[in-house]
Amino acid sequence: MLINEEVKLDYSDVLIRPKRSTMSSRGEVNLERTHRFLWSKKKWKGIPIMSANMDTVGTPAMHKALSKYNLITCPARHYLKKDSEDFNDGQENICWFGGIDDISKLSKVSSAFIGLDVANGYTIKFVDAVKQLREKCPKATIAAGNVVTADMTQELILAGADIVKVGIGPGSVCTTRIKTGIGYPQLSAVIECADAAHGLGAHIIADGGCTSSGDIVKAFAGGADFVMIGGMLAGHDECDGIVEDGVMKFYGMASESAMSRHGNHNDYRGTEGKLVEVNYRGKADDTIKDILSGIRSACTYVGANRLKTLSKCTTFVRVNNTHNTIFGNS
């Protein structure tokens, strides 16, 4: 047994210290990023926020809403099996995720990104699957996860991943931390995995734990190249769900609801997700505008006129402890 006594942080453990700025309006902030990827050598330009590849939010209608703002949609996995034509428009802003058994299907889709998505990215079987997908699709931009540590981030990159998906247990409908005791505070995971990925010329996705635009800001400030959100997009007209009494159901992909829908039950696997009810919020358009406005506003507080420079302008302040500590770039 080992005990790591270093402080590890979630988004709720910090705030960002404001700084003197020459900017006069949030309208001056450019949220677009241009990323060039390690293995595929391809370039992508857009606002690097992604819808989670969950049944509720990874829908064709959500793709149409996000595409208006040059955001990325990760379709729910069941569309990969039968209805991929529903996402024919805007392929430059789609990332198809599948499991280890979906490598053949992934190799046939046409989109800017493809990826392998499993709950536990630490198995040798998963690393071998990333290698296999890279061999089968040498020119594809490949994402892989999920992991939360620098060493495994590096291993997945060396296996052929351009982008590593970071997060175990932080999502609003994920119960992995409760069921297994496994996890890692999300902000620290983002900071450490981003540092490891950037050292190799690769990228990361911060996946899970964002409940507000401020959390998305903190993820980008911590070094995330992309941020994936699920619960923040739930409850809208574009979601796969029915509104009853002013609420809509939203569930994790390891929940009983997901397993029953997709026939994933077996003798050795229990649930590591839950179903919740979220308030109905109408069209996604207003929520997207609100998220982007929050990020722009944050940039003006620290003098970052581009999303790219936000992390360089950030000083995090620890707030959920007895003695506040300031750390980061001054």
CSV table of C-alpha atoms in Angstrom, one decimal:
chain,number,residue,atom,x,y,z
A,1,MET,CA,0.0,0.0,0.0
A,2,LEU,CA,1.2,3.5,-0.9
A,3,ILE,CA,-0.3,6.9,0.2
A,4,ASN,CA,0.2,9.9,-2.0
A,5,GLU,CA,-0.1,12.9,0.3
A,6,GLU,CA,0.2,15.6,-2.4
A,7,VAL,CA,-2.8,17.9,-2.7
A,8,LYS,CA,-5.0,17.0,-5.6
A,9,LEU,CA,-7.8,19.3,-6.7
A,10,ASP,CA,-11.3,19.3,-8.3
A,11,TYR,CA,-12.8,22.3,-10.1
A,12,SER,CA,-14.6,23.3,-6.9
A,13,ASP,CA,-11.4,23.6,-5.0
A,14,VAL,CA,-10.1,26.6,-6.8
A,15,LEU,CA,-11.0,30.0,-8.3
A,16,ILE,CA,-9.0,32.0,-10.8
A,17,ARG,CA,-7.4,35.3,-9.6
A,18,PRO,CA,-8.3,38.3,-11.7
A,19,LYS,CA,-5.5,40.5,-13.2
A,20,ARG,CA,-5.1,43.9,-14.7
A,21,SER,CA,-6.3,43.8,-18.3
A,22,THR,CA,-6.1,46.1,-21.3
A,23,MET,CA,-9.2,44.5,-22.8
A,24,SER,CA,-12.4,46.5,-23.0
A,25,SER,CA,-15.0,43.9,-24.0
A,26,ARG,CA,-15.6,40.2,-24.0
A,27,GLY,CA,-16.3,40.6,-27.7
A,28,GLU,CA,-12.5,40.9,-28.3
A,29,VAL,CA,-12.0,37.3,-27.1
A,30,ASN,CA,-11.3,34.7,-29.8
A,31,LEU,CA,-12.5,31.3,-28.6
A,32,GLU,CA,-11.4,29.4,-31.7
A,33,ARG,CA,-8.3,27.1,-31.4
A,34,THR,CA,-6.3,25.6,-34.2
A,35,HIS,CA,-4.9,22.2,-33.3
A,36,ARG,CA,-2.4,20.1,-35.4
A,37,PHE,CA,-2.3,16.5,-34.3
A,38,LEU,CA,0.8,14.4,-33.6
A,39,TRP,CA,0.1,11.2,-35.6
A,40,SER,CA,-2.5,12.2,-38.2
A,41,LYS,CA,-0.7,15.5,-39.0
A,42,LYS,CA,-4.1,17.0,-39.7
A,43,LYS,CA,-5.3,20.4,-38.6
A,44,TRP,CA,-8.6,21.3,-37.0
A,45,LYS,CA,-10.0,24.8,-36.2
A,46,GLY,CA,-13.0,25.6,-34.1
A,47,ILE,CA,-14.2,26.1,-30.5
A,48,PRO,CA,-12.9,23.0,-28.6
A,49,ILE,CA,-16.0,22.1,-26.6
A,50,MET,CA,-17.6,18.6,-27.2
A,51,SER,CA,-20.9,17.0,-26.4
A,52,ALA,CA,-20.5,13.8,-24.5
A,53,ASN,CA,-21.1,10.5,-26.5
A,54,MET,CA,-24.1,9.7,-24.4
A,55,ASP,CA,-27.6,8.6,-25.5
A,56,THR,CA,-29.3,11.7,-24.2
A,57,VAL,CA,-27.0,14.4,-25.7
A,58,GLY,CA,-25.1,12.8,-28.6
A,59,THR,CA,-28.0,13.3,-31.0
A,60,PRO,CA,-28.3,14.5,-34.6
A,61,ALA,CA,-30.4,17.5,-33.4
A,62,MET,CA,-27.7,18.4,-30.9
A,63,HIS,CA,-25.1,18.2,-33.7
A,64,LYS,CA,-27.0,20.8,-35.7
A,65,ALA,CA,-27.2,23.1,-32.7
A,66,LEU,CA,-23.5,22.8,-31.8
A,67,SER,CA,-22.4,23.1,-35.4
A,68,LYS,CA,-23.7,26.6,-35.6
A,69,TYR,CA,-21.1,27.6,-33.1
A,70,ASN,CA,-18.3,25.4,-34.5
A,71,LEU,CA,-18.5,23.0,-31.6
A,72,ILE,CA,-17.9,19.3,-31.7
A,73,THR,CA,-20.5,16.5,-31.4
A,74,CYS,CA,-19.6,13.0,-30.2
A,75,PRO,CA,-22.6,10.9,-31.3
A,76,ALA,CA,-24.0,8.3,-28.9
A,77,ARG,CA,-22.5,4.9,-29.7
A,78,HIS,CA,-25.7,3.3,-30.9
A,79,TYR,CA,-25.7,5.6,-33.9
A,80,LEU,CA,-22.4,4.0,-35.0
A,81,LYS,CA,-24.1,0.7,-35.3
A,82,LYS,CA,-27.1,1.7,-37.3
A,83,ASP,CA,-27.8,5.4,-38.0
A,84,SER,CA,-24.5,7.1,-38.8
A,85,GLU,CA,-26.1,8.7,-41.9
A,86,ASP,CA,-28.0,11.0,-39.5
A,87,PHE,CA,-24.7,12.8,-38.9
A,88,ASN,CA,-23.7,13.3,-42.5
A,89,ASP,CA,-23.5,17.1,-42.3
A,90,GLY,CA,-20.6,18.9,-40.7
A,91,GLN,CA,-18.2,15.9,-40.5
A,92,GLU,CA,-15.3,18.3,-39.5
A,93,ASN,CA,-17.0,18.7,-36.2
A,94,ILE,CA,-17.8,15.1,-35.3
A,95,CYS,CA,-15.9,12.6,-33.2
A,96,TRP,CA,-17.2,9.1,-33.4
A,97,PHE,CA,-16.3,7.0,-30.4
A,98,GLY,CA,-16.6,3.2,-30.1
A,99,GLY,CA,-15.5,0.4,-28.0
A,100,ILE,CA,-12.8,-2.2,-28.6
A,101,ASP,CA,-15.1,-4.3,-30.6
A,102,ASP,CA,-16.0,-1.3,-32.9
A,103,ILE,CA,-12.6,-0.9,-34.6
A,104,SER,CA,-13.9,-2.1,-37.9
A,105,LYS,CA,-16.9,0.2,-37.9
A,106,LEU,CA,-14.8,3.2,-36.8
A,107,SER,CA,-12.4,2.6,-39.7
A,108,LYS,CA,-15.3,3.1,-42.1
A,109,VAL,CA,-16.8,6.4,-40.9
A,110,SER,CA,-16.0,9.8,-42.4
A,111,SER,CA,-15.4,12.4,-39.7
A,112,ALA,CA,-12.7,14.7,-38.4
A,113,PHE,CA,-12.0,12.4,-35.4
A,114,ILE,CA,-12.5,8.8,-34.3
A,115,GLY,CA,-11.9,7.4,-30.9
A,116,LEU,CA,-11.9,4.4,-28.5
A,117,ASP,CA,-13.9,5.1,-25.4
A,118,VAL,CA,-13.9,2.7,-22.4
A,119,ALA,CA,-14.4,3.2,-18.7
A,120,ASN,CA,-11.0,1.8,-17.8
A,121,GLY,CA,-8.2,2.8,-20.1
A,122,TYR,CA,-5.5,1.2,-18.0
A,123,THR,CA,-5.7,-2.4,-19.5
A,124,ILE,CA,-3.2,-3.8,-21.9
A,125,LYS,CA,-6.1,-4.9,-24.0
A,126,PHE,CA,-7.1,-1.3,-24.5
A,127,VAL,CA,-3.6,-0.1,-25.3
A,128,ASP,CA,-3.4,-2.9,-27.9
A,129,ALA,CA,-6.7,-1.8,-29.4
A,130,VAL,CA,-5.4,1.8,-29.8
A,131,LYS,CA,-2.4,0.3,-31.7
A,132,GLN,CA,-4.7,-1.7,-33.8
A,133,LEU,CA,-6.9,1.3,-34.7
A,134,ARG,CA,-3.8,3.3,-35.6
A,135,GLU,CA,-2.5,0.6,-37.8
A,136,LYS,CA,-5.9,0.3,-39.5
A,137,CYS,CA,-6.4,4.0,-39.8
A,138,PRO,CA,-2.9,5.6,-40.1
A,139,LYS,CA,-4.2,9.0,-41.3
A,140,ALA,CA,-7.0,9.3,-38.8
A,141,THR,CA,-7.0,11.7,-35.8
A,142,ILE,CA,-7.6,9.3,-32.9
A,143,ALA,CA,-8.8,10.0,-29.4
A,144,ALA,CA,-8.6,7.4,-26.6
A,145,GLY,CA,-9.5,7.1,-23.0
A,146,ASN,CA,-10.4,7.3,-20.2
A,147,VAL,CA,-7.3,7.7,-18.0
A,148,VAL,CA,-6.3,10.2,-15.3
A,149,THR,CA,-2.6,9.9,-14.9
A,150,ALA,CA,0.5,11.2,-16.8
A,151,ASP,CA,2.1,7.8,-17.3
A,152,MET,CA,-1.0,6.2,-18.9
A,153,THR,CA,-1.5,9.4,-21.0
A,154,GLN,CA,2.0,8.9,-22.4
A,155,GLU,CA,1.4,5.2,-23.1
A,156,LEU,CA,-1.7,5.8,-25.1
A,157,ILE,CA,-0.1,8.5,-27.1
A,158,LEU,CA,2.9,6.3,-27.9
A,159,ALA,CA,0.4,3.6,-28.9
A,160,GLY,CA,-1.0,5.9,-31.5
A,161,ALA,CA,-3.5,8.3,-29.9
A,162,ASP,CA,-3.5,11.9,-31.0
A,163,ILE,CA,-5.8,12.9,-28.1
A,164,VAL,CA,-6.3,11.3,-24.7
A,165,LYS,CA,-9.6,11.5,-22.9
A,166,VAL,CA,-9.1,12.4,-19.2
A,167,GLY,CA,-11.6,11.6,-16.4
A,168,ILE,CA,-12.6,8.7,-14.2
A,169,GLY,CA,-15.7,9.3,-12.0
A,170,PRO,CA,-16.2,13.1,-12.1
A,171,GLY,CA,-19.4,13.1,-14.2
A,172,SER,CA,-22.8,14.0,-12.7
A,173,VAL,CA,-24.3,10.6,-13.6
A,174,CYS,CA,-21.2,8.5,-12.9
A,175,THR,CA,-20.9,6.4,-9.7
A,176,THR,CA,-17.5,4.9,-10.3
A,177,ARG,CA,-15.9,6.7,-7.4
A,178,ILE,CA,-18.7,5.5,-5.1
A,179,LYS,CA,-18.8,1.9,-6.4
A,180,THR,CA,-15.1,1.3,-6.8
A,181,GLY,CA,-13.2,3.9,-4.7
A,182,ILE,CA,-11.3,4.6,-7.9
A,183,GLY,CA,-10.8,8.1,-9.3
A,184,TYR,CA,-8.7,11.2,-9.4
A,185,PRO,CA,-9.7,14.8,-8.7
A,186,GLN,CA,-10.4,16.2,-12.1
A,187,LEU,CA,-8.5,19.5,-12.2
A,188,SER,CA,-5.3,17.8,-11.1
A,189,ALA,CA,-5.9,15.0,-13.6
A,190,VAL,CA,-6.3,17.6,-16.4
A,191,ILE,CA,-3.1,19.6,-15.3
A,192,GLU,CA,-0.9,16.5,-15.0
A,193,CYS,CA,-2.2,14.7,-18.1
A,194,ALA,CA,-2.1,17.9,-20.2
A,195,ASP,CA,1.5,18.4,-19.2
A,196,ALA,CA,2.4,14.8,-20.2
A,197,ALA,CA,0.6,15.0,-23.5
A,198,HIS,CA,1.9,18.4,-24.5
A,199,GLY,CA,5.4,17.2,-23.8
A,200,LEU,CA,4.9,14.6,-26.6
A,201,GLY,CA,3.2,17.0,-28.9
A,202,ALA,CA,-0.3,15.5,-28.3
A,203,HIS,CA,-3.6,16.8,-26.8
A,204,ILE,CA,-6.2,15.9,-24.1
A,205,ILE,CA,-9.9,16.1,-23.6
A,206,ALA,CA,-11.1,17.0,-20.1
A,207,ASP,CA,-14.1,14.7,-19.8
A,208,GLY,CA,-16.6,15.2,-17.0
A,209,GLY,CA,-17.1,17.3,-13.8
A,210,CYS,CA,-18.1,20.5,-15.4
A,211,THR,CA,-21.4,21.9,-14.0
A,212,SER,CA,-21.0,25.5,-15.1
A,213,SER,CA,-19.1,27.6,-17.6
A,214,GLY,CA,-16.7,28.5,-14.8
A,215,ASP,CA,-15.7,24.8,-14.6
A,216,ILE,CA,-15.1,24.7,-18.3
A,217,VAL,CA,-12.9,27.8,-17.9
A,218,LYS,CA,-10.9,26.0,-15.2
A,219,ALA,CA,-10.4,23.0,-17.4
A,220,PHE,CA,-9.0,25.1,-20.2
A,221,ALA,CA,-6.9,27.1,-17.8
A,222,GLY,CA,-5.5,23.8,-16.4
A,223,GLY,CA,-4.3,22.9,-19.9
A,224,ALA,CA,-7.1,21.0,-21.5
A,225,ASP,CA,-7.2,21.2,-25.3
A,226,PHE,CA,-10.8,20.1,-25.5
A,227,VAL,CA,-13.6,20.0,-22.9
A,228,MET,CA,-16.4,17.4,-23.0
A,229,ILE,CA,-19.7,18.2,-21.4
A,230,GLY,CA,-22.8,16.0,-20.9
A,231,GLY,CA,-25.1,17.2,-18.0
A,232,MET,CA,-24.8,20.8,-19.1
A,233,LEU,CA,-26.4,19.9,-22.4
A,234,ALA,CA,-29.1,17.7,-20.9
A,235,GLY,CA,-32.8,18.8,-20.7
A,236,HIS,CA,-33.0,20.5,-24.1
A,237,ASP,CA,-35.2,20.0,-27.1
A,238,GLU,CA,-32.3,18.5,-29.0
A,239,CYS,CA,-31.9,15.7,-26.5
A,240,ASP,CA,-33.1,12.1,-26.8
A,241,GLY,CA,-35.8,12.3,-24.1
A,242,ILE,CA,-39.4,13.1,-23.2
A,243,VAL,CA,-40.4,16.0,-21.1
A,244,GLU,CA,-42.8,15.1,-18.3
A,245,ASP,CA,-43.9,17.5,-15.5
A,246,GLY,CA,-41.2,19.9,-16.6
A,247,VAL,CA,-38.2,17.5,-16.3
A,248,MET,CA,-36.3,15.2,-18.6
A,249,LYS,CA,-34.4,12.1,-17.7
A,250,PHE,CA,-30.6,12.0,-18.1
A,251,TYR,CA,-28.5,8.9,-17.4
A,252,GLY,CA,-24.9,7.6,-17.5
A,253,MET,CA,-23.8,5.1,-20.0
A,254,ALA,CA,-23.0,2.5,-17.3
A,255,SER,CA,-26.4,3.0,-15.6
A,256,GLU,CA,-29.2,0.4,-15.5
A,257,SER,CA,-31.1,2.6,-18.0
A,258,ALA,CA,-28.3,2.4,-20.6
A,259,MET,CA,-27.7,-1.3,-20.0
A,260,SER,CA,-31.4,-2.1,-20.4
A,261,ARG,CA,-31.7,0.0,-23.6
A,262,HIS,CA,-28.6,-1.6,-25.2
A,263,GLY,CA,-28.7,-5.1,-23.8
A,264,ASN,CA,-25.4,-4.8,-22.0
A,265,HIS,CA,-26.3,-6.9,-18.9
A,266,ASN,CA,-24.1,-9.8,-17.9
A,267,ASP,CA,-23.3,-11.9,-14.8
A,268,TYR,CA,-20.2,-10.0,-13.7
A,269,ARG,CA,-21.0,-6.4,-14.5
A,270,GLY,CA,-23.0,-4.1,-12.2
A,271,THR,CA,-23.9,-0.5,-12.8
A,272,GLU,CA,-21.5,2.4,-12.4
A,273,GLY,CA,-23.9,5.1,-13.4
A,274,LYS,CA,-27.3,6.5,-12.4
A,275,LEU,CA,-30.4,8.1,-13.9
A,276,VAL,CA,-31.3,11.7,-12.8
A,277,GLU,CA,-34.1,14.1,-13.7
A,278,VAL,CA,-33.0,17.5,-15.0
A,279,ASN,CA,-35.2,20.6,-15.5
A,280,TYR,CA,-36.5,21.1,-19.1
A,281,ARG,CA,-34.5,24.0,-20.6
A,282,GLY,CA,-35.9,24.5,-24.1
A,283,LYS,CA,-33.6,25.0,-27.0
A,284,ALA,CA,-29.9,24.4,-26.6
A,285,ASP,CA,-29.0,27.6,-28.3
A,286,ASP,CA,-29.4,29.8,-25.2
A,287,THR,CA,-27.3,27.4,-23.1
A,288,ILE,CA,-24.5,27.3,-25.7
A,289,LYS,CA,-24.5,31.1,-25.8
A,290,ASP,CA,-24.4,31.3,-22.1
A,291,ILE,CA,-21.4,28.9,-21.9
A,292,LEU,CA,-19.4,30.8,-24.5
A,293,SER,CA,-20.2,34.1,-22.9
A,294,GLY,CA,-18.9,32.8,-19.5
A,295,ILE,CA,-15.7,31.7,-21.1
A,296,ARG,CA,-15.2,35.1,-22.9
A,297,SER,CA,-15.9,36.9,-19.7
A,298,ALA,CA,-13.3,34.9,-17.8
A,299,CYS,CA,-10.7,35.7,-20.4
A,300,THR,CA,-11.3,39.4,-20.0
A,301,TYR,CA,-10.7,39.1,-16.2
A,302,VAL,CA,-7.2,37.7,-16.7
A,303,GLY,CA,-6.3,39.6,-19.9
A,304,ALA,CA,-6.4,36.7,-22.3
A,305,ASN,CA,-7.7,37.9,-25.7
A,306,ARG,CA,-7.5,34.3,-27.1
A,307,LEU,CA,-8.5,31.0,-25.5
A,308,LYS,CA,-5.1,29.8,-26.4
A,309,THR,CA,-3.4,32.1,-23.9
A,310,LEU,CA,-5.8,31.5,-21.1
A,311,SER,CA,-3.7,28.9,-19.3
A,312,LYS,CA,-0.6,31.2,-19.5
A,313,CYS,CA,-2.6,34.0,-17.8
A,314,THR,CA,-4.1,31.9,-15.0
A,315,THR,CA,-3.3,31.8,-11.4
A,316,PHE,CA,-5.4,29.4,-9.4
A,317,VAL,CA,-6.3,30.1,-5.8
A,318,ARG,CA,-7.3,27.3,-3.5
A,319,VAL,CA,-10.5,28.1,-1.6
A,320,ASN,CA,-11.7,24.9,0.1
A,321,ASN,CA,-9.2,24.7,2.8
A,322,THR,CA,-8.1,26.5,6.0
A,323,HIS,CA,-5.1,28.3,4.5
A,324,ASN,CA,-5.7,29.6,1.0
A,325,THR,CA,-2.8,29.0,-1.4
A,326,ILE,CA,-2.0,30.8,-4.6
A,327,PHE,CA,-0.3,28.8,-7.4
A,328,GLY,CA,0.1,29.1,-11.1
A,329,ASN,CA,1.5,31.7,-13.5
A,330,SER,CA,1.9,35.2,-12.1
